[in-house]
Short mmCIF file of C-alpha atoms in Angstrom, two decimals:
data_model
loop_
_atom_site.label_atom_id
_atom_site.label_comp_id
_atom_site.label_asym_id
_atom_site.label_seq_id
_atom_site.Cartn_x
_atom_site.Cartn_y
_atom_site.Cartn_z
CA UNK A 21 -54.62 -61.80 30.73
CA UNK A 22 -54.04 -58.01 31.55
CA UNK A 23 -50.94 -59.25 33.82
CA UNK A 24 -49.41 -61.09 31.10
CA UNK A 25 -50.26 -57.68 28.37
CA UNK A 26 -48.20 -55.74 31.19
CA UNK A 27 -45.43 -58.33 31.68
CA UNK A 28 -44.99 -58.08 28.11
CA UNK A 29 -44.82 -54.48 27.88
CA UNK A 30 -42.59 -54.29 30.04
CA UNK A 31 -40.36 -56.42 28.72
CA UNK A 32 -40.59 -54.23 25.42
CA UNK A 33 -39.84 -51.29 26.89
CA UNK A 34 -36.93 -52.99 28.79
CA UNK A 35 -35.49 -54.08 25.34
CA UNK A 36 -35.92 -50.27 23.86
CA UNK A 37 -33.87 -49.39 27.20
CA UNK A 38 -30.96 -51.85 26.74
CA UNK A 39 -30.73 -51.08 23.01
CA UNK A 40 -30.37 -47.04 23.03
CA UNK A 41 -27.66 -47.64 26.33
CA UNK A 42 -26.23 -49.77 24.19
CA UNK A 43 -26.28 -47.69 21.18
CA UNK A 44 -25.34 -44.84 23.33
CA UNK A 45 -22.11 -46.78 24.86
CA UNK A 46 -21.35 -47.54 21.52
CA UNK A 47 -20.71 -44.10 20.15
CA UNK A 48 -19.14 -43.19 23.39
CA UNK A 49 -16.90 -45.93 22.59
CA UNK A 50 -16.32 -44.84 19.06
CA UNK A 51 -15.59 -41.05 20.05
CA UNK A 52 -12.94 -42.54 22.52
CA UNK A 53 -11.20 -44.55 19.26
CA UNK A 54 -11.32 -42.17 16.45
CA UNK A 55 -8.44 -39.87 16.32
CA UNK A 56 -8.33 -36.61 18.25
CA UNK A 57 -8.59 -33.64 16.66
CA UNK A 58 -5.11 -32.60 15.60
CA UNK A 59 -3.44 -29.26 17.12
CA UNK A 60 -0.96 -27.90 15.11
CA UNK A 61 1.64 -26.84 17.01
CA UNK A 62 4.29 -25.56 14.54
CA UNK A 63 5.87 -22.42 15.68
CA UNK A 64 7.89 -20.00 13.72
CA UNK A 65 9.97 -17.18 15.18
CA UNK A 66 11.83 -14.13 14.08
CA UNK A 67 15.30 -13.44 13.93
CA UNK A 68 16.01 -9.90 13.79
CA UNK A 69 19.85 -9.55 14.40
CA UNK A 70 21.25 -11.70 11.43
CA UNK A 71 24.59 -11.36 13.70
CA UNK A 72 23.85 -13.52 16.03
CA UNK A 73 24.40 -16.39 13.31
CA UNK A 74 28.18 -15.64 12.59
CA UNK A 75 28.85 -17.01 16.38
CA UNK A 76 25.55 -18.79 18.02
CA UNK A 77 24.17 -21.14 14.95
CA UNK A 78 24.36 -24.49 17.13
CA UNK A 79 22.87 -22.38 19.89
CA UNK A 80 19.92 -20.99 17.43
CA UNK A 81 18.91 -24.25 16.35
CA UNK A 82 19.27 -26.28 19.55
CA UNK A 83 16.84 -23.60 21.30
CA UNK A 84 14.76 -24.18 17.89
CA UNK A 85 14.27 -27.82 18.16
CA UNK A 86 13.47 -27.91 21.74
CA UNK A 87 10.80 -25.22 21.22
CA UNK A 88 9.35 -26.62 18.28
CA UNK A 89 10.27 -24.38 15.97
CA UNK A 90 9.92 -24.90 12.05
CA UNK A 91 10.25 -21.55 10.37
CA UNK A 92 12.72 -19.18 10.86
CA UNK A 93 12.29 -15.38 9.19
CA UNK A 94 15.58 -14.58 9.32
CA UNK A 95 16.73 -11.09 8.69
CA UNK A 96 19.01 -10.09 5.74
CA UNK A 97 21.69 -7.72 6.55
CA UNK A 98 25.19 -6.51 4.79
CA UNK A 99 27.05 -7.26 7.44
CA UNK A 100 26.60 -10.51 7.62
CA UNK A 101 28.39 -12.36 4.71
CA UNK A 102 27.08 -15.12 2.35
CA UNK A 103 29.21 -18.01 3.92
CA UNK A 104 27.57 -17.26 7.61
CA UNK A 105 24.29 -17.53 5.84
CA UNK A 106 24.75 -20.76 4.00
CA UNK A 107 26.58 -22.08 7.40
CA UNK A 108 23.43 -21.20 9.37
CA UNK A 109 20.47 -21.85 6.76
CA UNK A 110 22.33 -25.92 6.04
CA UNK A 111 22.69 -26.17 10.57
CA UNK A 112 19.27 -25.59 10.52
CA UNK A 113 17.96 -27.63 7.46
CA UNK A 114 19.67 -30.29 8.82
CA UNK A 115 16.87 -30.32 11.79
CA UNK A 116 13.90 -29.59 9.60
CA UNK A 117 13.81 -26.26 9.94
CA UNK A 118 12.74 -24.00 7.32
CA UNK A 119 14.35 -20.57 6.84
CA UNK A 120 12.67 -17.63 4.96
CA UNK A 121 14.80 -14.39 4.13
CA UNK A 122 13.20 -11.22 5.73
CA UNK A 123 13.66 -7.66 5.47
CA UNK A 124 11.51 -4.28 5.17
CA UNK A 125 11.15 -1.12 6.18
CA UNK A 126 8.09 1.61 6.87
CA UNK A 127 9.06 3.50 3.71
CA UNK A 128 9.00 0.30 1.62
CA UNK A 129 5.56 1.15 1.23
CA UNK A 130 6.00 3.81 -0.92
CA UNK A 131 6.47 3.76 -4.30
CA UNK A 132 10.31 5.18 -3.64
CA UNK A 133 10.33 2.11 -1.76
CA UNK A 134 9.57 -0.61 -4.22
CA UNK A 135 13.25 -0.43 -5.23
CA UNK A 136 14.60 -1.56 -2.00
CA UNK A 137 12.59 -4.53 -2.17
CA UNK A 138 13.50 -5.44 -5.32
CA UNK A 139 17.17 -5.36 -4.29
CA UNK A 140 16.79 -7.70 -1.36
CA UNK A 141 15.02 -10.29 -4.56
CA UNK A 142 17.76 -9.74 -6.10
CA UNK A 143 20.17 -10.88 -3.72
CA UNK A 144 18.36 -13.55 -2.86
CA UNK A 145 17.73 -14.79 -6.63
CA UNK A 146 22.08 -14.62 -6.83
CA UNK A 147 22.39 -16.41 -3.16
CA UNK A 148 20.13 -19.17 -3.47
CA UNK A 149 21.50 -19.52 -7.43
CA UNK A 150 25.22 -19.90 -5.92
CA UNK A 151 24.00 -22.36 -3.05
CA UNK A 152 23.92 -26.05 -2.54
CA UNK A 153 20.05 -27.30 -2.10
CA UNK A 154 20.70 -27.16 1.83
CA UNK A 155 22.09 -23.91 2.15
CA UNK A 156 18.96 -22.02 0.09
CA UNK A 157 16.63 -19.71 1.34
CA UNK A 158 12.89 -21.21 1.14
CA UNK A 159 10.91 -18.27 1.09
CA UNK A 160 11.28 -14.60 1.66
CA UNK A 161 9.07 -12.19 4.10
CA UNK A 162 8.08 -8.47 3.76
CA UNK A 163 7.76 -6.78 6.77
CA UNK A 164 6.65 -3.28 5.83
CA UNK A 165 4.79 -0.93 8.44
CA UNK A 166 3.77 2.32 6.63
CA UNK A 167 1.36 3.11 9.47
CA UNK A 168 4.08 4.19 11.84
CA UNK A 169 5.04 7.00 9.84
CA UNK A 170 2.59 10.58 9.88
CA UNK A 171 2.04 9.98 5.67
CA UNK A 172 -0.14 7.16 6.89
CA UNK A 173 -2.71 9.47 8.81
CA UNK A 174 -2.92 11.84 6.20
CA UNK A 175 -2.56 9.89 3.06
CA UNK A 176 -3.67 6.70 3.88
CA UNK A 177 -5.55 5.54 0.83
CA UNK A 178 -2.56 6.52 -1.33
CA UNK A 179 -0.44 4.77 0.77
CA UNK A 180 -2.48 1.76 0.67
CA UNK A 181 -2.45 1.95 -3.14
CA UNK A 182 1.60 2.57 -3.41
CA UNK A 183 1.94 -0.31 -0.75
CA UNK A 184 -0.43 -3.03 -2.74
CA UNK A 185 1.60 -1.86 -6.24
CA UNK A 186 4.69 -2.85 -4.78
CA UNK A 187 3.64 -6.03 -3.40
CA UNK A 188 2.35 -7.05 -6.89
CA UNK A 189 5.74 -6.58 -8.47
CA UNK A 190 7.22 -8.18 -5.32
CA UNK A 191 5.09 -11.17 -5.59
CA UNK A 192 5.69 -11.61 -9.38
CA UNK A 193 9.47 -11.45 -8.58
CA UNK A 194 9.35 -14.13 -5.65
CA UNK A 195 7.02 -16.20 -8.10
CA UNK A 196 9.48 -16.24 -11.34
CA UNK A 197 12.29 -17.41 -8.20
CA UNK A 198 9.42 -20.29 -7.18
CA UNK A 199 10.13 -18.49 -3.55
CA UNK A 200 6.88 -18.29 -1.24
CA UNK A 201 6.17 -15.08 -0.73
CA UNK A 202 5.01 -13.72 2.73
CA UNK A 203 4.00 -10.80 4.71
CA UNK A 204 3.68 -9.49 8.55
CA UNK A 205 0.65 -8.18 8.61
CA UNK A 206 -1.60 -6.27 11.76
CA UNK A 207 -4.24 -7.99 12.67
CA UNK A 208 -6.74 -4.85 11.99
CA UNK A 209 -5.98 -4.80 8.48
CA UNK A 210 -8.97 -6.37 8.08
CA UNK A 211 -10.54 -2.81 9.15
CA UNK A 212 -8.98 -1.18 6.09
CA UNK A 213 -10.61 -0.68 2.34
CA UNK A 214 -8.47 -2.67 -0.45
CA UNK A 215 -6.83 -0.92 -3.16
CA UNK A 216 -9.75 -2.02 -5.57
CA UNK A 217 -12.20 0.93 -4.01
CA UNK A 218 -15.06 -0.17 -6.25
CA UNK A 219 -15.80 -3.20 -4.19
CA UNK A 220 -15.79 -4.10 -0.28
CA UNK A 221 -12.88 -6.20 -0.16
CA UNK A 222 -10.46 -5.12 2.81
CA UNK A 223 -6.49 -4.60 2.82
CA UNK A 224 -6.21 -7.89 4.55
CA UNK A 225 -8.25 -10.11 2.31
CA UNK A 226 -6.38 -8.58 -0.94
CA UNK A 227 -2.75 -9.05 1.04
CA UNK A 228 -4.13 -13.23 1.31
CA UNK A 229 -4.90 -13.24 -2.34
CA UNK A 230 -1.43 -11.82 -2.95
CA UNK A 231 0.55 -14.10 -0.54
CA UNK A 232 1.55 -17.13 0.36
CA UNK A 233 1.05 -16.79 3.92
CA UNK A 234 0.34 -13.98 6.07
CA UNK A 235 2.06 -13.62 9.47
CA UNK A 236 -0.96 -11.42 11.92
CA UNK A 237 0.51 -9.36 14.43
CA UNK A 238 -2.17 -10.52 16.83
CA UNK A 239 -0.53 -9.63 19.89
CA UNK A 240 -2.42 -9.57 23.06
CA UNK A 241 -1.53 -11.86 26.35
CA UNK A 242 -4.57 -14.36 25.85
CA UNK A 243 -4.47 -17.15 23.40
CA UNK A 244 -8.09 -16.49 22.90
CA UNK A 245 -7.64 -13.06 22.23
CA UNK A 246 -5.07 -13.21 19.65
CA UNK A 247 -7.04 -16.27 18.00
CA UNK A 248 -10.07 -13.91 17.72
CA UNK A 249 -7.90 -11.00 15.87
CA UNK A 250 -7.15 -13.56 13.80
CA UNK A 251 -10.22 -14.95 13.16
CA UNK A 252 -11.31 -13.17 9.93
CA UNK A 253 -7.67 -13.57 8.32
CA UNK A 254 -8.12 -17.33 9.21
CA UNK A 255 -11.82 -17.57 7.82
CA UNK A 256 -10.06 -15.38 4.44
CA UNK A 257 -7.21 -17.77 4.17
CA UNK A 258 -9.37 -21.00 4.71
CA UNK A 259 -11.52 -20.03 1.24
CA UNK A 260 -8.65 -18.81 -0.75
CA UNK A 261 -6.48 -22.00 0.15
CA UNK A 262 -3.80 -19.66 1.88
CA UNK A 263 -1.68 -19.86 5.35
CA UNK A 264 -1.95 -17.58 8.69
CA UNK A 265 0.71 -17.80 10.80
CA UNK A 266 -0.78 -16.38 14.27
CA UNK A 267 1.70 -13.96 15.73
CA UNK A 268 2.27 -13.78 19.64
CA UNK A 269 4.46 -11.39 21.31
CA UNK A 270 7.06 -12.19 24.19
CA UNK A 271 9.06 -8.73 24.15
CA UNK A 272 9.20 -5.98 26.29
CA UNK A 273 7.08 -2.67 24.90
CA UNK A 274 5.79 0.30 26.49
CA UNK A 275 2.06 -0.13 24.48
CA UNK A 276 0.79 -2.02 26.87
CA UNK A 277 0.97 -5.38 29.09
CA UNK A 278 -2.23 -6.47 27.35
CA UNK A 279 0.12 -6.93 24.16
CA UNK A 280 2.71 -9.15 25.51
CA UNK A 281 3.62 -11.99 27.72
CA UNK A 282 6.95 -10.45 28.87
CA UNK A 283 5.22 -10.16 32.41
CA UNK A 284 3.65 -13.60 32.61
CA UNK A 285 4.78 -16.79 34.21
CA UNK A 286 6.03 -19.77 32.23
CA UNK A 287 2.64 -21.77 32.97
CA UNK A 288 0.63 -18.86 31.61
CA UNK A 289 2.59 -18.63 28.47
CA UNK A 290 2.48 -22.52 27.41
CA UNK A 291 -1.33 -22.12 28.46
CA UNK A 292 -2.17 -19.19 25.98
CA UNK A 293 0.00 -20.44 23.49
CA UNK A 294 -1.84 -23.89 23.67
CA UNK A 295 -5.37 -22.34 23.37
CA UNK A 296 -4.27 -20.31 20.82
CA UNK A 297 -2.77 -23.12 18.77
CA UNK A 298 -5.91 -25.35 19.85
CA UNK A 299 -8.47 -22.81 17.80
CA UNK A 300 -6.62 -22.20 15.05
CA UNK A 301 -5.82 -25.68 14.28
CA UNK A 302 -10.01 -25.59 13.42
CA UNK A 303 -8.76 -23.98 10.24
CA UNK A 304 -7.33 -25.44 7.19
CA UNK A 305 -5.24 -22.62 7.27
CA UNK A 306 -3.62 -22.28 10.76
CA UNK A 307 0.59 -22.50 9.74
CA UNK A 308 0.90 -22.25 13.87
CA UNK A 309 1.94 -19.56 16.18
CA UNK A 310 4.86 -16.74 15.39
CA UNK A 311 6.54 -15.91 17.94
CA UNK A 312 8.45 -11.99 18.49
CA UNK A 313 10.93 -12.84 18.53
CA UNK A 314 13.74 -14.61 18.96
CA UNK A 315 15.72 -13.05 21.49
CA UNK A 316 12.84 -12.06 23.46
CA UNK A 317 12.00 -15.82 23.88
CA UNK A 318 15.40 -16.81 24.85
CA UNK A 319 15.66 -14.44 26.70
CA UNK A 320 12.60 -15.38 28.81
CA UNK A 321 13.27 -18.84 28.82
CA UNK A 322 17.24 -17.95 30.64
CA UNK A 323 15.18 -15.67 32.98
CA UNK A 324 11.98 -18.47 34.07
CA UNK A 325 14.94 -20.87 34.79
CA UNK A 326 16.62 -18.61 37.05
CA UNK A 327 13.53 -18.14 38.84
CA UNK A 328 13.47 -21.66 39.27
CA UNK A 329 14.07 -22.94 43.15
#
């Protein structure tokens, strides 16, 4: 009788056994099936010398298509005419590639500055309005860097309150045009009060709320790294339904080696650049990685395949 209790117990427990490996296989097996989780691996780049485009526009978007480029912030300049801009922005439609007018300058900040910017929406609003579809500009970038000049360390909440003014009017402008409207950004923004002073809300989170997209200057030679000074803009962006494009920087500069991956090997870059891409693409937010910028990277890429054997 006691041998037949235990037999039976045994069996019991055997049965428990089989059924939680089985249930345990079975969600292995389901993880396996259901769809990765989806890096976005979008890149956007910019292009500084707007002459470049009256000669090299197969060139430019060849090297943009095999890099995976799909933005372009393409810098407006007088001596490049209207034709070479239509020429380039249809070349690179053609492929899928967006292409954003971009311009600023330090003093832009100021209210002296608001002006200029205002001029280069103006341009943009006669351009696009005397342009096929496929030749028109699909959104316009501010780059403005006030913190380079000396007013910064001595008048920085003015400045800050001059800078947001003019981005308000800027934004309206792009708006009434139905242009997205973005800015280049550093990433320790985030660090500075808002132009509201009565409540906590930094720089960064009021630039989101007034933008499009935001384009962090994250630069630093680890994909971890620049996903981590990007982290708050990301989190900022994610409630406010906004994009972060997360910048990475391939140039030469005397600030450090820590900033760039001019020094690095090809592996190390497409490694970085991957993890970076791989934790922002947790965020609803993520637009993919910038990359500084376009000559730089070409640049790199003609000197890695000399290097090769």
């Amino acid at each position: 009788m006691k041998w037949t209790r235990r037999v039976g117990h045994l069996n019991a427990k055997a049965k428990w056994i089989t059924l939680i490996a089985g249930t345990c296989l079975l969600l292995v097996l389901l993880l396996l099936l259901l769809p990765s989780h989806q890096v976005n691996q979008n890149k956007a780049t910019w292009l500084w010398d707007a002459s470049l485009i009256q000669s090299e526009t197969e060139d430019i978007v060849s090297f943009s298509v095999s890099e995976g480029i799909t933005t372009i912030f393409l810098q407006i300049q007088n001596e490049v005419q209207d034709e070479e801009y239509r020429h380039f922005v249809a070349a690179a439609h053609q492929q899928g590639i967006s292409v954003h007018a971009l311009d600023g300058r330090p003093e832009w900040a100021y209210e002296d500055g608001r002006r200029k910017g205002m001029e280069l929406l103006s341009w943009l609003e006669e351009y696009n309005q005397a342009s096929d579809p496929k030749e028109k500009f699909e959104g316009v970038q501010f780059d403005v860097e006030p913190y380079i000049l000396r007013r910064w360390d001595n008048e920085q909440e003015q400045v800050v309150a001059e800078w947001s003014a003019n981005v308000e009017v800027w934004k309206q402008e792009a708006k009434r045009q139905g242009l997205p409207f973005s800015a280049a950004v550093p990433f320790w923004l985030d660090s500075i009060p808002g132009p509201n002073r009565t409540d906590s809300e930094s720089f960064s989170n009021w630039m989101i709320r007034n933008t499009d997209a935001i384009a962090v200057m994250a630069y630093r030679d680890s994909g971890k790294q620049m996903y981590e000074l990007s982290k708050e803009e990301l989190e900022q962006a994610d409630a406010l339904g906004k994009s972060v494009w997360i910048g990475m920087e391939l140039g030469d500069t005397d600030e450090g080696e820590h900033l760039t991956f001019y020094a690095k090997s090809e592996q190390e870059m497409e490694d970085e650049a991957l993890r970076a891409a791989k934790l922002g693409s947790s965020h609803s937010s993520f637009a993919g990685l910038a990359v500084h910028h376009y000559q730089a990277w070409v640049q790199k890429r003609t000197a890695m395949a000399k290097d090769e054997p």
